[in-house]
Coordinates of C-alpha atoms in Angstrom, one line a residue:
M1 CA 0.0 0.0 0.0
N2 CA 1.6 3.2 -1.2
T3 CA 0.5 6.1 1.0
V4 CA 2.8 8.7 -0.5
G5 CA 0.9 12.0 -1.1
M6 CA -2.1 10.9 0.9
S7 CA -3.5 12.8 3.8
Q8 CA -2.7 11.2 7.2
E9 CA -6.4 10.5 7.8
E10 CA -6.7 8.6 4.4
A11 CA -3.5 6.7 5.1
R12 CA -4.9 5.6 8.4
R13 CA -8.2 4.6 6.9
L14 CA -6.5 2.4 4.4
R15 CA -4.4 0.7 7.1
V16 CA -7.5 0.0 9.2
L17 CA -9.2 -1.4 6.1
E18 CA -6.2 -3.6 5.4
D19 CA -6.2 -4.9 9.0
Y20 CA -9.7 -6.3 8.4
K21 CA -8.2 -8.6 5.7
I22 CA -11.4 -8.4 3.7
L23 CA -10.1 -7.3 0.3
D24 CA -9.9 -9.9 -2.5
T25 CA -11.5 -12.6 -0.3
Q26 CA -14.0 -15.2 -1.5
D27 CA -17.8 -14.8 -1.5
E28 CA -19.5 -15.4 1.8
S29 CA -23.2 -16.2 2.2
D30 CA -23.5 -14.0 5.3
F31 CA -22.7 -10.9 3.2
D32 CA -24.6 -12.1 0.1
E33 CA -27.8 -12.5 2.2
I34 CA -27.5 -8.8 3.3
T35 CA -27.2 -7.4 -0.3
K36 CA -30.2 -9.6 -1.4
L37 CA -32.3 -8.3 1.6
A38 CA -31.2 -4.7 0.9
S39 CA -32.4 -4.9 -2.7
E40 CA -35.7 -6.5 -1.7
I41 CA -36.4 -4.0 1.0
C42 CA -35.5 -1.0 -1.1
N43 CA -37.0 -2.4 -4.2
T44 CA -33.9 -1.9 -6.3
P45 CA -32.3 -4.3 -8.9
I46 CA -28.8 -3.9 -7.6
S47 CA -27.2 -3.9 -4.1
L48 CA -23.5 -3.9 -3.3
I49 CA -21.1 -4.1 -0.3
S50 CA -18.1 -2.2 -1.4
F51 CA -14.7 -1.4 0.1
I52 CA -12.7 1.7 -1.0
D53 CA -9.0 0.9 -1.6
S54 CA -6.4 3.4 -2.6
N55 CA -7.3 3.3 -6.3
R56 CA -10.3 1.0 -6.7
Q57 CA -13.6 0.0 -5.1
W58 CA -13.8 -3.7 -4.5
F59 CA -17.1 -5.5 -4.0
K60 CA -17.3 -8.1 -1.3
S61 CA -20.9 -8.9 -2.3
T62 CA -23.0 -8.1 -5.3
Y63 CA -26.6 -8.6 -6.1
G64 CA -28.0 -7.9 -9.5
I65 CA -24.6 -7.3 -11.1
S66 CA -21.5 -9.5 -11.6
I67 CA -18.5 -7.1 -11.6
K68 CA -16.0 -7.4 -8.7
E69 CA -14.3 -4.0 -8.8
T70 CA -14.2 -0.6 -10.5
P71 CA -11.7 2.3 -10.5
R72 CA -12.1 4.5 -7.4
N73 CA -12.6 7.6 -9.5
V74 CA -16.0 6.4 -10.8
S75 CA -17.2 5.3 -7.3
F76 CA -20.3 6.6 -5.7
C77 CA -19.3 4.8 -2.5
A78 CA -16.1 6.8 -2.4
H79 CA -18.3 9.9 -1.9
A80 CA -20.5 8.0 0.6
I81 CA -17.6 7.3 3.0
E82 CA -16.8 11.0 3.3
G83 CA -19.8 11.4 5.5
D84 CA -21.3 9.5 8.5
S85 CA -24.9 9.2 7.4
L86 CA -27.0 7.8 4.5
F87 CA -25.7 9.3 1.2
V88 CA -28.4 9.6 -1.5
V89 CA -28.3 10.6 -5.1
E90 CA -31.8 10.6 -6.6
N91 CA -30.8 11.3 -10.2
A92 CA -27.2 10.9 -11.1
T93 CA -27.8 12.0 -14.7
E94 CA -28.5 15.5 -13.5
D95 CA -25.8 15.6 -10.8
D96 CA -22.6 17.4 -11.9
R97 CA -20.5 15.1 -9.6
F98 CA -21.7 11.9 -11.3
K99 CA -23.4 12.6 -14.7
N100 CA -20.2 11.9 -16.7
F101 CA -19.3 8.7 -14.8
S102 CA -19.0 5.6 -17.1
L103 CA -21.3 3.8 -14.7
V104 CA -23.9 6.4 -15.4
T105 CA -23.4 6.9 -19.1
G106 CA -23.0 3.2 -19.7
D107 CA -23.8 -0.2 -18.0
P108 CA -25.3 -0.5 -15.4
N109 CA -26.7 3.0 -16.1
I110 CA -26.9 4.2 -12.6
V111 CA -29.6 6.8 -11.9
F112 CA -30.4 6.3 -8.2
Y113 CA -27.9 5.5 -5.5
A114 CA -28.2 5.3 -1.7
G115 CA -25.3 4.1 0.4
I116 CA -24.6 3.9 4.2
P117 CA -20.9 4.1 5.2
L118 CA -19.4 1.0 6.9
T119 CA -17.7 2.7 9.9
D120 CA -15.7 0.9 12.6
K121 CA -15.6 1.8 16.3
D122 CA -12.9 4.4 15.8
G123 CA -14.8 6.2 13.1
Y124 CA -12.9 5.0 10.0
S125 CA -15.3 4.3 7.0
M126 CA -14.0 1.3 5.0
G127 CA -16.7 1.2 2.4
A128 CA -20.5 1.2 2.0
L129 CA -23.6 -0.9 1.7
C130 CA -25.5 0.6 -1.2
V131 CA -28.6 0.1 -3.3
I132 CA -28.8 1.1 -7.0
D133 CA -31.5 1.7 -9.6
N134 CA -31.6 2.7 -13.2
K135 CA -34.5 5.1 -12.6
T136 CA -35.1 8.0 -10.2
K137 CA -36.7 7.2 -6.8
K138 CA -36.9 8.1 -3.2
L139 CA -36.5 5.8 -0.2
T140 CA -39.3 5.7 2.4
E141 CA -38.4 6.3 6.0
F142 CA -38.7 2.5 6.6
Q143 CA -36.4 1.7 3.7
S144 CA -33.8 4.3 4.9
N145 CA -33.8 3.0 8.4
A146 CA -33.6 -0.6 7.2
L147 CA -30.6 0.1 5.0
Q148 CA -28.8 1.7 7.9
T149 CA -29.6 -1.3 10.2
L150 CA -28.2 -3.6 7.5
G151 CA -25.1 -1.5 7.3
R152 CA -24.5 -1.9 11.0
Q153 CA -25.0 -5.7 10.5
V154 CA -22.2 -5.7 7.9
V155 CA -19.9 -4.0 10.3
R156 CA -20.7 -6.6 12.9
L157 CA -19.8 -9.3 10.4
L158 CA -16.5 -7.6 9.7
E159 CA -15.7 -7.4 13.4
L160 CA -16.5 -11.1 13.8
R161 CA -14.3 -12.0 10.8
K162 CA -11.4 -10.0 12.4
L163 CA -11.9 -11.5 15.8
N164 CA -11.9 -15.0 14.2
H165 CA -8.6 -14.3 12.5
Q166 CA -7.1 -13.0 15.7
L167 CA -8.3 -16.2 17.5
Q168 CA -6.7 -18.3 14.9
L169 CA -3.5 -16.4 15.3
R170 CA -3.8 -16.7 19.1
N171 CA -4.2 -20.5 18.8
K172 CA -1.1 -20.7 16.6
I173 CA 0.8 -18.7 19.2
L174 CA -0.5 -20.9 22.1
D175 CA 0.5 -24.0 20.2
T176 CA 4.0 -22.6 19.6
N177 CA 4.3 -21.6 23.3
Y178 CA 3.2 -25.0 24.4
K179 CA 5.9 -26.7 22.4
N180 CA 8.5 -24.3 23.6
L181 CA 7.4 -24.8 27.2
E182 CA 7.7 -28.6 26.7
R183 CA 11.3 -28.0 25.6
F184 CA 11.8 -25.7 28.6
S185 CA 10.7 -28.5 30.9
H186 CA 13.2 -30.8 29.2
V187 CA 15.9 -28.1 29.8
I188 CA 15.0 -27.8 33.4
T189 CA 15.4 -31.5 34.0
H190 CA 18.8 -31.6 32.3
D191 CA 20.7 -28.3 31.7
I192 CA 19.5 -26.5 34.9
K193 CA 20.0 -29.5 37.1
S194 CA 23.7 -28.8 37.3
P195 CA 23.3 -25.2 38.7
L196 CA 20.8 -26.5 41.2
N197 CA 23.2 -29.3 42.4
N198 CA 25.9 -26.6 42.8
I199 CA 23.6 -24.6 45.0
L200 CA 22.8 -27.6 47.2
S201 CA 26.5 -28.6 47.5
L202 CA 27.6 -25.0 48.3
T203 CA 24.8 -24.7 50.9
E204 CA 26.0 -27.8 52.6
L205 CA 29.5 -26.4 52.7
L206 CA 28.2 -23.1 54.1
E207 CA 26.3 -25.0 56.8
E208 CA 29.5 -26.6 58.0
Q209 CA 31.0 -23.2 58.6
L210 CA 28.1 -21.7 60.5
N211 CA 30.0 -21.9 63.8
E212 CA 33.0 -20.3 62.3
H213 CA 33.8 -16.7 61.5
L214 CA 33.4 -16.0 57.9
K215 CA 36.7 -16.7 56.1
D216 CA 37.7 -15.7 52.6
D217 CA 36.9 -19.1 51.2
V218 CA 33.4 -19.0 52.7
K219 CA 32.8 -15.6 51.1
I220 CA 33.7 -17.2 47.8
Y221 CA 31.1 -19.9 48.5
I222 CA 28.5 -17.2 49.1
D223 CA 29.4 -15.5 45.9
Y224 CA 29.0 -18.8 44.1
I225 CA 25.6 -19.3 45.5
K226 CA 24.5 -15.8 44.5
E227 CA 25.8 -16.2 41.0
A228 CA 24.1 -19.6 40.5
S229 CA 20.8 -18.4 42.1
F230 CA 20.6 -15.2 40.0
K231 CA 21.4 -17.1 36.8
L232 CA 18.7 -19.7 37.5
K233 CA 16.2 -17.0 38.5
D234 CA 16.8 -14.9 35.3
Y235 CA 16.7 -18.1 33.2
I236 CA 13.4 -19.2 34.4
E237 CA 11.7 -15.8 34.7
A238 CA 12.8 -14.6 31.3
T239 CA 11.5 -17.8 29.6
L240 CA 8.2 -18.0 31.4
S241 CA 7.4 -14.3 31.0
T242 CA 8.1 -14.6 27.2
Y243 CA 5.6 -17.5 26.7
K244 CA 3.0 -16.4 29.2
E245 CA 2.8 -12.9 27.9
G246 CA -0.1 -12.4 25.6
S247 CA -1.4 -15.9 25.8
S248 CA -4.7 -15.1 27.6
S249 CA -5.8 -11.9 25.9
I250 CA -6.2 -10.6 22.3
K251 CA -4.4 -7.3 21.6
E252 CA -5.7 -4.6 19.3
K253 CA -3.5 -2.7 16.8
E254 CA -3.1 1.0 17.4
F255 CA -1.3 4.0 15.9
F256 CA 2.0 4.9 17.6
S257 CA 5.2 6.7 17.0
L258 CA 8.5 4.8 16.6
E259 CA 10.3 7.8 18.0
N260 CA 8.5 7.5 21.4
I261 CA 9.4 3.8 21.7
V262 CA 13.1 4.4 21.0
K263 CA 13.1 7.3 23.6
N264 CA 11.6 5.0 26.2
C265 CA 14.2 2.3 25.5
D266 CA 17.0 4.9 25.7
K267 CA 15.8 6.0 29.1
L268 CA 15.7 2.5 30.4
L269 CA 18.9 1.1 28.9
N270 CA 21.0 4.2 28.7
P271 CA 20.3 6.3 31.8
T272 CA 23.8 7.8 31.9
Q273 CA 23.9 8.4 28.2
E274 CA 27.2 6.6 27.8
Y275 CA 25.9 4.8 24.6
D276 CA 25.2 6.5 21.3
I277 CA 21.6 5.4 20.3
R278 CA 20.5 7.1 17.1
L279 CA 17.1 7.2 15.4
N280 CA 17.7 8.4 11.8
S281 CA 14.0 8.4 10.7
T282 CA 10.6 7.7 12.1
I283 CA 7.1 7.1 10.9
E284 CA 3.6 6.5 12.4
I285 CA 3.0 2.7 12.7
F286 CA -0.3 0.9 12.9
N287 CA 0.4 -2.3 14.7
Y288 CA 0.8 -3.9 18.2
K289 CA 2.7 -1.3 20.2
S290 CA 3.6 -3.5 23.1
Y291 CA 5.3 -6.0 20.8
F292 CA 7.4 -3.3 19.2
E293 CA 8.5 -2.1 22.6
Q294 CA 9.7 -5.6 23.6
I295 CA 11.3 -6.2 20.2
L296 CA 13.3 -3.0 20.3
L297 CA 14.2 -3.4 24.0
N298 CA 15.7 -6.8 23.3
L299 CA 17.6 -5.8 20.2
I300 CA 19.0 -2.6 21.7
S301 CA 19.9 -4.4 24.9
N302 CA 21.8 -7.0 22.9
A303 CA 23.5 -4.4 20.8
I304 CA 24.8 -2.8 24.0
K305 CA 25.8 -6.1 25.8
Y306 CA 27.5 -7.7 22.9
N307 CA 29.7 -4.8 22.0
D308 CA 33.5 -4.7 22.6
K309 CA 34.1 -1.2 21.3
P310 CA 35.0 1.7 23.6
K311 CA 32.0 3.7 22.2
V312 CA 28.8 1.8 21.6
I313 CA 26.9 3.1 18.6
I314 CA 23.5 1.9 17.7
T315 CA 21.6 3.2 14.7
I316 CA 17.9 2.6 14.2
D317 CA 16.3 3.3 10.8
I318 CA 13.0 2.7 9.2
E319 CA 11.9 3.1 5.6
I320 CA 8.9 2.2 3.4
V321 CA 9.6 0.3 0.2
E322 CA 6.5 -0.4 -1.9
D323 CA 4.0 -2.0 0.5
Y324 CA 6.4 -2.9 3.4
C325 CA 8.2 -1.2 6.2
Y326 CA 11.8 -2.2 6.9
L327 CA 13.0 -1.5 10.5
S328 CA 16.7 -2.0 11.1
V329 CA 18.8 -1.9 14.3
K330 CA 22.5 -1.7 13.5
D331 CA 25.4 -1.8 16.0
N332 CA 29.2 -1.6 15.9
G333 CA 29.7 -4.6 18.2
M334 CA 31.4 -8.0 18.1
G335 CA 29.5 -9.4 15.2
I336 CA 28.3 -13.0 14.7
E337 CA 30.1 -15.8 12.9
Q338 CA 28.4 -16.8 9.7
D339 CA 28.1 -20.5 10.7
K340 CA 26.1 -19.4 13.8
I341 CA 23.7 -17.0 12.2
D342 CA 21.2 -19.7 11.1
H343 CA 20.7 -20.7 14.8
I344 CA 20.7 -17.4 16.7
F345 CA 16.9 -17.4 16.9
D346 CA 16.7 -20.9 18.3
M347 CA 15.4 -21.2 21.8
F348 CA 18.2 -21.7 24.4
N349 CA 20.9 -21.4 21.7
T350 CA 23.8 -19.3 22.9
L351 CA 26.9 -18.1 21.1
D352 CA 29.2 -19.0 24.0
K353 CA 30.3 -15.4 24.2
V354 CA 30.9 -13.2 27.3
D355 CA 29.3 -9.8 27.0
R356 CA 30.8 -6.4 28.0
F357 CA 29.5 -7.0 31.5
N358 CA 31.3 -10.4 31.7
N359 CA 28.0 -12.4 31.6
K360 CA 26.9 -15.2 29.3
G361 CA 23.5 -15.1 27.5
T362 CA 20.6 -17.5 28.1
G363 CA 19.6 -18.0 24.5
I364 CA 16.2 -16.5 25.2
G365 CA 16.4 -12.9 24.0
L366 CA 16.6 -13.4 20.2
S367 CA 14.1 -16.3 20.3
T368 CA 11.7 -13.9 22.0
V369 CA 12.3 -11.3 19.3
K370 CA 11.5 -13.8 16.5
N371 CA 8.4 -14.9 18.3
L372 CA 7.2 -11.3 18.6
V373 CA 8.0 -10.5 15.0
E374 CA 5.9 -13.4 13.9
R375 CA 3.0 -12.0 16.1
I376 CA 3.2 -8.7 14.1
E377 CA 3.0 -10.8 10.9
G378 CA 6.6 -9.8 10.0
K379 CA 9.9 -11.4 9.2
I380 CA 13.3 -10.8 10.7
S381 CA 16.7 -11.2 9.1
V382 CA 20.3 -10.6 10.2
A383 CA 23.5 -9.6 8.5
S384 CA 26.8 -9.5 10.5
T385 CA 30.5 -9.1 10.1
V386 CA 32.8 -10.3 12.9
G387 CA 34.6 -7.4 14.5
E388 CA 32.4 -4.8 12.7
G389 CA 28.9 -5.2 13.9
T390 CA 25.4 -6.6 13.2
V391 CA 22.2 -5.4 11.5
F392 CA 18.8 -6.9 12.4
T393 CA 16.1 -6.0 9.9
I394 CA 12.3 -6.5 10.4
K395 CA 10.0 -6.5 7.5
F396 CA 6.3 -5.8 8.2
K397 CA 3.2 -4.0 6.9
P398 CA 3.0 -0.4 8.0

């Protein structure tokens, strides 16, 4: 979807329409029954459910006509969505706005048109339910009210379709989470058993020294306990929070600024401003804000931790190419070996590297990022050069 040159409001409307995933879908009887009923109630030969795309009007359901779409510039419904009430043209052949339209001068020879905008809960009109006749007429009050009621029913159907799609996506996420939690249980019984045994052994040693003054070797034991305990705590909590988050509720997309998210990450990860975190460009995004917050928090955090340069430089860029956004996070850090890139998003896979704070990773962060990118219906890729740095790029619909 190319939104260059559009008003912000129209660009937003198109993003909302796209989010309903209705364009170019197959016929559905629920919609067809409404157009048939609309024609019967209003006593017109034609009824349509149209959606106004950037350069066309596409028909989800047609009654009395077989076309599936027309150019937007000959669309009556494009005029209907500019208002919030029933839009009526009693005689298009005498209306300067429409009399030269090909749909008026030629087949289907539109004379009368009445359309009710299909408006979502946030006030964005996606299209219209309309009735059409090839002769002049006036709707009765009953017919006008019935057409508006049917229009609201179309919107309810759209909301149900959207909810169903979200539930299918949620089920897919739950299935993925279940499988990862199964793997996590396996890790607990094997890989984490060793740190637990260390804790138990060190505790026993500590107990033997209870009646003694703390000596240097005892202090070392205490430090070992702390290190193992914190590692285990971080390991478990990070994994469980990743796969519990979002499992019980359905999120809604919203409009938000990338700049605000980066600023919040900077405040959290760079309180003393010792790192150079740059945002070269920003746009308004229509997507799941909380997921983007977590994605950028993880990527920026990794870019800081796995950086061996005296000055950490992180550059964040976003650009729109054709119908997609490309969000990149670039650093000047250690880089990743080519033979390890294919596995960096695998759960619990680590690169066996010590970060700038002398800690080893858990193999959870990038797996989390990939999981979240899939939730925004995007794809993530990585390019890296050892000693020079890494670039993570996320491709998604704006």
